[in-house]
């Protein structure tokens, strides 16, 4: 029997672990993929806890997971893990999983999704993804994340999440959203649509806002770039955005500060 905690699979010959938990890139990939597909086709809860997916595995394109799925501590070692157009009908948990490059574009999460402490070592693509339940990326680490055109229909949590760059362009947040990061990543919020219950706490020196309803967002405690006259400068200055558009962005940012009681800083959001 496999030595991995609570694993019920038989160990492979000359090993203490089953084919799923054996950390060996040379294990039988054909047999591994065949058994993974059989598991996916089952109707009950699926347990991939601690599975080691070597190169040549991790293709879940258009898969339909009918029951709850446990990917906790799974290690995806291929150049790219493909979840494009995958449908998760019940809750899914990726806590402490590790990915190289991963693609969740056009995936559908019908219930809650947990990405607590997940490491995304390369690009993570969630564009055109639909999150119908609550989703949490607390303490996750991203290199570059793309959520462009995605929809968050309930609550989205990004507390203590690390990004080098994240793209929320054209994203819709219908529920509560919290984004807290200690660094100053590149953040794209262009044309994003926010509910009335959104809070961001980050260094916004490298954040773009054009076309979004940023006036709804609580931006208190955020860091900004100031010029020699202590006036706030936003990223759109570097992008040569037109005068009228810059004026509008500053007006909306000022409204946000006023809305959440920061009247002192609100006075620094002017463009002349």
Tab-separated table of C-alpha atoms in Angstrom:
chain	number	residue	atom	x	y	z
A	1	UNK	CA	0.000	0.000	0.000
A	2	UNK	CA	1.169	3.553	-0.766
A	3	UNK	CA	2.885	5.335	2.127
A	4	UNK	CA	1.272	8.712	1.344
A	5	UNK	CA	-1.096	9.786	4.113
A	6	UNK	CA	-4.502	8.093	3.812
A	7	UNK	CA	-3.753	6.860	0.283
A	8	UNK	CA	-5.612	3.666	-0.638
A	9	UNK	CA	-3.758	2.908	-3.889
A	10	UNK	CA	-1.249	0.090	-4.244
A	11	UNK	CA	2.419	1.015	-4.371
A	12	UNK	CA	4.290	0.418	-7.621
A	13	UNK	CA	6.992	-2.304	-7.630
A	14	UNK	CA	10.235	-1.322	-5.880
A	15	UNK	CA	8.667	1.832	-4.439
A	16	UNK	CA	6.830	2.873	-1.293
A	17	UNK	CA	4.398	4.995	-3.290
A	18	UNK	CA	1.616	4.518	-5.817
A	19	UNK	CA	1.867	5.729	-9.400
A	20	UNK	CA	0.104	8.973	-8.399
A	21	UNK	CA	2.301	9.935	-5.433
A	22	UNK	CA	5.592	8.677	-6.830
A	23	UNK	CA	7.774	11.720	-7.542
A	24	UNK	CA	9.479	10.321	-10.610
A	25	UNK	CA	9.377	11.920	-14.063
A	26	UNK	CA	10.190	8.521	-15.599
A	27	UNK	CA	7.140	6.699	-14.275
A	28	UNK	CA	4.669	5.161	-16.745
A	29	UNK	CA	2.992	8.259	-18.242
A	30	UNK	CA	0.558	6.274	-20.402
A	31	UNK	CA	-0.717	4.309	-17.420
A	32	UNK	CA	-0.780	7.444	-15.258
A	33	UNK	CA	-2.925	9.389	-17.744
A	34	UNK	CA	-5.229	6.418	-18.291
A	35	UNK	CA	-5.959	6.115	-14.580
A	36	UNK	CA	-6.391	9.877	-14.194
A	37	UNK	CA	-9.029	9.858	-16.942
A	38	UNK	CA	-10.859	7.026	-15.198
A	39	UNK	CA	-10.910	9.027	-11.977
A	40	UNK	CA	-12.262	12.119	-13.758
A	41	UNK	CA	-15.111	10.081	-15.248
A	42	UNK	CA	-16.365	9.076	-11.793
A	43	UNK	CA	-19.382	10.828	-10.279
A	44	UNK	CA	-18.233	11.042	-6.669
A	45	UNK	CA	-15.658	13.132	-4.834
A	46	UNK	CA	-12.275	13.101	-6.560
A	47	UNK	CA	-9.088	12.992	-4.506
A	48	UNK	CA	-5.894	14.192	-6.209
A	49	UNK	CA	-4.334	15.186	-2.877
A	50	UNK	CA	-0.543	15.177	-3.179
A	51	UNK	CA	-0.516	13.736	-6.704
A	52	UNK	CA	2.699	14.272	-8.662
A	53	UNK	CA	1.939	15.179	-12.294
A	54	UNK	CA	5.167	14.764	-14.318
A	55	UNK	CA	5.802	16.284	-17.766
A	56	UNK	CA	3.403	14.791	-20.297
A	57	UNK	CA	0.449	14.858	-17.895
A	58	UNK	CA	-1.932	17.524	-16.593
A	59	UNK	CA	-4.199	17.858	-19.640
A	60	UNK	CA	-7.711	18.550	-18.315
A	61	UNK	CA	-8.962	20.470	-21.346
A	62	UNK	CA	-12.803	20.457	-21.490
A	63	UNK	CA	-12.991	17.979	-18.604
A	64	UNK	CA	-16.148	17.944	-16.486
A	65	UNK	CA	-15.657	17.271	-12.772
A	66	UNK	CA	-19.075	16.247	-11.466
A	67	UNK	CA	-18.179	15.914	-7.789
A	68	UNK	CA	-15.974	17.812	-5.356
A	69	UNK	CA	-12.287	17.829	-6.274
A	70	UNK	CA	-9.286	17.824	-3.941
A	71	UNK	CA	-6.043	19.025	-5.562
A	72	UNK	CA	-4.391	19.990	-2.260
A	73	UNK	CA	-0.582	19.694	-2.339
A	74	UNK	CA	-0.646	18.486	-5.955
A	75	UNK	CA	2.543	19.164	-7.915
A	76	UNK	CA	2.200	19.919	-11.641
A	77	UNK	CA	5.655	19.651	-13.219
A	78	UNK	CA	4.890	19.881	-16.935
A	79	UNK	CA	5.659	22.992	-18.956
A	80	UNK	CA	1.929	23.808	-18.969
A	81	UNK	CA	-1.099	22.416	-17.158
A	82	UNK	CA	-4.235	22.754	-19.276
A	83	UNK	CA	-7.595	23.460	-17.615
A	84	UNK	CA	-9.051	25.380	-20.572
A	85	UNK	CA	-12.846	25.042	-20.787
A	86	UNK	CA	-12.830	22.764	-17.733
A	87	UNK	CA	-16.037	22.692	-15.692
A	88	UNK	CA	-15.999	22.178	-11.919
A	89	UNK	CA	-19.577	21.375	-10.915
A	90	UNK	CA	-18.872	21.256	-7.154
A	91	UNK	CA	-16.293	22.727	-4.784
A	92	UNK	CA	-12.632	22.459	-5.765
A	93	UNK	CA	-9.610	22.904	-3.505
A	94	UNK	CA	-6.077	23.610	-4.784
A	95	UNK	CA	-4.547	24.529	-1.396
A	96	UNK	CA	-0.710	24.443	-1.512
A	97	UNK	CA	-0.634	23.096	-5.063
A	98	UNK	CA	2.324	24.035	-7.259
A	99	UNK	CA	2.164	24.894	-10.959
A	100	UNK	CA	4.600	25.820	-13.670
A	101	UNK	CA	2.582	27.537	-16.415
A	102	UNK	CA	-1.163	26.917	-16.111
A	103	UNK	CA	-4.148	27.838	-18.283
A	104	UNK	CA	-7.667	28.085	-16.796
A	105	UNK	CA	-9.049	30.216	-19.640
A	106	UNK	CA	-12.787	29.765	-20.250
A	107	UNK	CA	-13.052	27.442	-17.241
A	108	UNK	CA	-16.236	27.430	-15.155
A	109	UNK	CA	-16.196	27.143	-11.362
A	110	UNK	CA	-19.827	26.469	-10.468
A	111	UNK	CA	-19.268	26.354	-6.687
A	112	UNK	CA	-16.496	27.535	-4.359
A	113	UNK	CA	-12.830	27.444	-5.397
A	114	UNK	CA	-9.868	27.557	-3.005
A	115	UNK	CA	-6.355	28.513	-4.173
A	116	UNK	CA	-4.870	29.089	-0.707
A	117	UNK	CA	-1.041	29.195	-0.705
A	118	UNK	CA	-0.804	28.028	-4.311
A	119	UNK	CA	2.509	28.711	-6.087
A	120	UNK	CA	2.273	29.751	-9.733
A	121	UNK	CA	5.913	29.627	-10.830
A	122	UNK	CA	5.187	30.789	-14.385
A	123	UNK	CA	2.275	32.584	-16.064
A	124	UNK	CA	-1.218	31.779	-14.794
A	125	UNK	CA	-4.032	32.397	-17.261
A	126	UNK	CA	-7.615	32.806	-15.986
A	127	UNK	CA	-8.995	34.948	-18.801
A	128	UNK	CA	-12.701	34.526	-19.641
A	129	UNK	CA	-13.073	32.355	-16.528
A	130	UNK	CA	-16.376	32.327	-14.642
A	131	UNK	CA	-16.384	31.992	-10.842
A	132	UNK	CA	-19.991	31.394	-9.758
A	133	UNK	CA	-19.115	30.648	-6.118
A	134	UNK	CA	-16.707	32.197	-3.650
A	135	UNK	CA	-13.038	32.076	-4.624
A	136	UNK	CA	-9.955	32.599	-2.488
A	137	UNK	CA	-6.337	33.195	-3.508
A	138	UNK	CA	-5.093	34.065	-0.015
A	139	UNK	CA	-1.309	33.768	0.403
A	140	UNK	CA	-0.933	32.590	-3.200
A	141	UNK	CA	2.202	33.514	-5.154
A	142	UNK	CA	1.957	34.557	-8.784
A	143	UNK	CA	4.625	35.515	-11.270
A	144	UNK	CA	2.168	36.929	-13.804
A	145	UNK	CA	-1.598	36.451	-13.594
A	146	UNK	CA	-4.164	37.158	-16.291
A	147	UNK	CA	-7.847	37.403	-15.263
A	148	UNK	CA	-8.889	39.491	-18.262
A	149	UNK	CA	-12.637	39.328	-19.076
A	150	UNK	CA	-13.357	37.012	-16.146
A	151	UNK	CA	-16.478	37.178	-13.973
A	152	UNK	CA	-16.553	36.873	-10.187
A	153	UNK	CA	-20.220	36.433	-9.286
A	154	UNK	CA	-19.679	36.096	-5.519
A	155	UNK	CA	-16.834	36.953	-3.152
A	156	UNK	CA	-13.188	37.051	-4.269
A	157	UNK	CA	-10.330	37.154	-1.760
A	158	UNK	CA	-6.729	38.070	-2.603
A	159	UNK	CA	-5.359	38.768	0.888
A	160	UNK	CA	-1.566	38.607	1.184
A	161	UNK	CA	-1.334	37.513	-2.432
A	162	UNK	CA	1.965	38.141	-4.232
A	163	UNK	CA	2.055	39.320	-7.847
A	164	UNK	CA	4.708	40.648	-10.164
A	165	UNK	CA	1.930	41.604	-12.562
A	166	UNK	CA	-1.818	40.977	-12.615
A	167	UNK	CA	-4.362	41.878	-15.291
A	168	UNK	CA	-7.953	42.486	-14.144
A	169	UNK	CA	-8.902	44.352	-17.324
A	170	UNK	CA	-12.588	44.016	-18.273
A	171	UNK	CA	-13.249	41.888	-15.180
A	172	UNK	CA	-16.616	41.985	-13.401
A	173	UNK	CA	-16.730	41.744	-9.595
A	174	UNK	CA	-20.365	41.277	-8.549
A	175	UNK	CA	-19.637	40.389	-4.920
A	176	UNK	CA	-17.202	41.444	-2.227
A	177	UNK	CA	-13.575	41.663	-3.345
A	178	UNK	CA	-10.501	42.200	-1.187
A	179	UNK	CA	-7.014	42.640	-2.653
A	180	UNK	CA	-4.190	43.074	-0.149
A	181	UNK	CA	-0.567	42.807	-1.203
A	182	UNK	CA	2.500	44.297	0.446
A	183	UNK	CA	4.335	44.957	-2.808
A	184	UNK	CA	3.688	47.367	-5.693
A	185	UNK	CA	2.946	45.028	-8.595
A	186	UNK	CA	1.816	46.054	-12.047
A	187	UNK	CA	-1.991	45.997	-11.783
A	188	UNK	CA	-4.315	46.495	-14.750
A	189	UNK	CA	-7.851	47.513	-13.728
A	190	UNK	CA	-8.814	49.029	-17.076
A	191	UNK	CA	-12.571	48.821	-17.724
A	192	UNK	CA	-13.087	46.659	-14.627
A	193	UNK	CA	-16.564	46.740	-13.083
A	194	UNK	CA	-16.698	46.729	-9.286
A	195	UNK	CA	-19.511	46.163	-6.813
A	196	UNK	CA	-19.980	48.497	-3.842
A	197	UNK	CA	-17.983	46.194	-1.560
A	198	UNK	CA	-14.406	46.215	-2.857
A	199	UNK	CA	-11.242	47.063	-0.931
A	200	UNK	CA	-7.715	47.293	-2.333
A	201	UNK	CA	-4.610	47.825	-0.219
A	202	UNK	CA	-1.436	47.855	-2.281
A	203	UNK	CA	1.164	50.120	-3.749
A	204	UNK	CA	-0.651	51.559	-6.765
A	205	UNK	CA	2.350	53.243	-8.373
A	206	UNK	CA	2.028	50.806	-11.279
A	207	UNK	CA	-1.751	50.534	-11.526
A	208	UNK	CA	-3.977	51.596	-14.434
A	209	UNK	CA	-7.651	52.480	-13.945
A	210	UNK	CA	-8.986	53.825	-17.247
A	211	UNK	CA	-12.622	52.973	-17.971
A	212	UNK	CA	-13.277	51.350	-14.571
A	213	UNK	CA	-15.727	52.506	-11.896
A	214	UNK	CA	-12.839	52.882	-9.456
A	215	UNK	CA	-14.818	55.480	-7.475
A	216	UNK	CA	-16.650	52.578	-5.773
A	217	UNK	CA	-13.459	50.998	-4.434
A	218	UNK	CA	-12.013	51.572	-0.967
A	219	UNK	CA	-8.413	52.615	-1.693
A	220	UNK	CA	-7.498	53.885	1.771
A	221	UNK	CA	-4.004	52.822	2.903
A	222	UNK	CA	-2.806	52.463	-0.707
A	223	UNK	CA	0.580	53.824	-1.745
A	224	UNK	CA	0.963	56.317	-4.597
A	225	UNK	CA	3.675	58.060	-6.590
A	226	UNK	CA	3.948	61.797	-5.950
A	227	UNK	CA	5.766	64.529	-7.853
A	228	UNK	CA	7.936	67.267	-6.350
A	229	UNK	CA	4.817	69.240	-5.462
A	230	UNK	CA	3.335	66.253	-3.603
A	231	UNK	CA	0.617	65.761	-6.195
A	232	UNK	CA	-0.431	62.182	-6.899
A	233	UNK	CA	0.743	60.775	-10.236
A	234	UNK	CA	-0.915	57.719	-11.787
A	235	UNK	CA	0.408	55.176	-14.264
A	236	UNK	CA	-1.660	56.569	-17.133
A	237	UNK	CA	0.768	59.526	-17.314
A	238	UNK	CA	3.360	57.124	-18.744
A	239	UNK	CA	0.889	55.806	-21.304
A	240	UNK	CA	0.262	59.229	-22.859
A	241	UNK	CA	-3.473	59.062	-22.193
A	242	UNK	CA	-5.352	62.134	-23.397
A	243	UNK	CA	-5.995	65.132	-21.160
A	244	UNK	CA	-9.735	64.553	-20.831
A	245	UNK	CA	-9.305	60.903	-19.890
A	246	UNK	CA	-6.684	61.746	-17.275
A	247	UNK	CA	-8.958	64.365	-15.735
A	248	UNK	CA	-11.754	61.792	-15.507
A	249	UNK	CA	-9.545	59.200	-13.801
A	250	UNK	CA	-8.359	61.717	-11.213
A	251	UNK	CA	-11.965	62.755	-10.568
A	252	UNK	CA	-13.019	59.156	-9.904
A	253	UNK	CA	-10.036	58.503	-7.634
A	254	UNK	CA	-10.874	61.658	-5.694
A	255	UNK	CA	-14.472	60.460	-5.323
A	256	UNK	CA	-13.215	57.153	-3.938
A	257	UNK	CA	-11.154	58.887	-1.255
A	258	UNK	CA	-14.046	61.149	-0.335
A	259	UNK	CA	-16.500	58.257	-0.230
A	260	UNK	CA	-14.384	56.405	2.331
A	261	UNK	CA	-13.621	59.457	4.461
A	262	UNK	CA	-10.084	60.275	3.331
A	263	UNK	CA	-10.744	63.916	2.509
A	264	UNK	CA	-7.131	64.944	3.118
A	265	UNK	CA	-5.642	62.687	0.440
A	266	UNK	CA	-8.591	63.337	-1.861
A	267	UNK	CA	-7.299	66.867	-2.290
A	268	UNK	CA	-4.117	65.544	-3.927
A	269	UNK	CA	-5.980	63.940	-6.851
A	270	UNK	CA	-6.016	66.739	-9.406
A	271	UNK	CA	-4.703	66.974	-12.941
A	272	UNK	CA	-3.885	70.305	-14.521
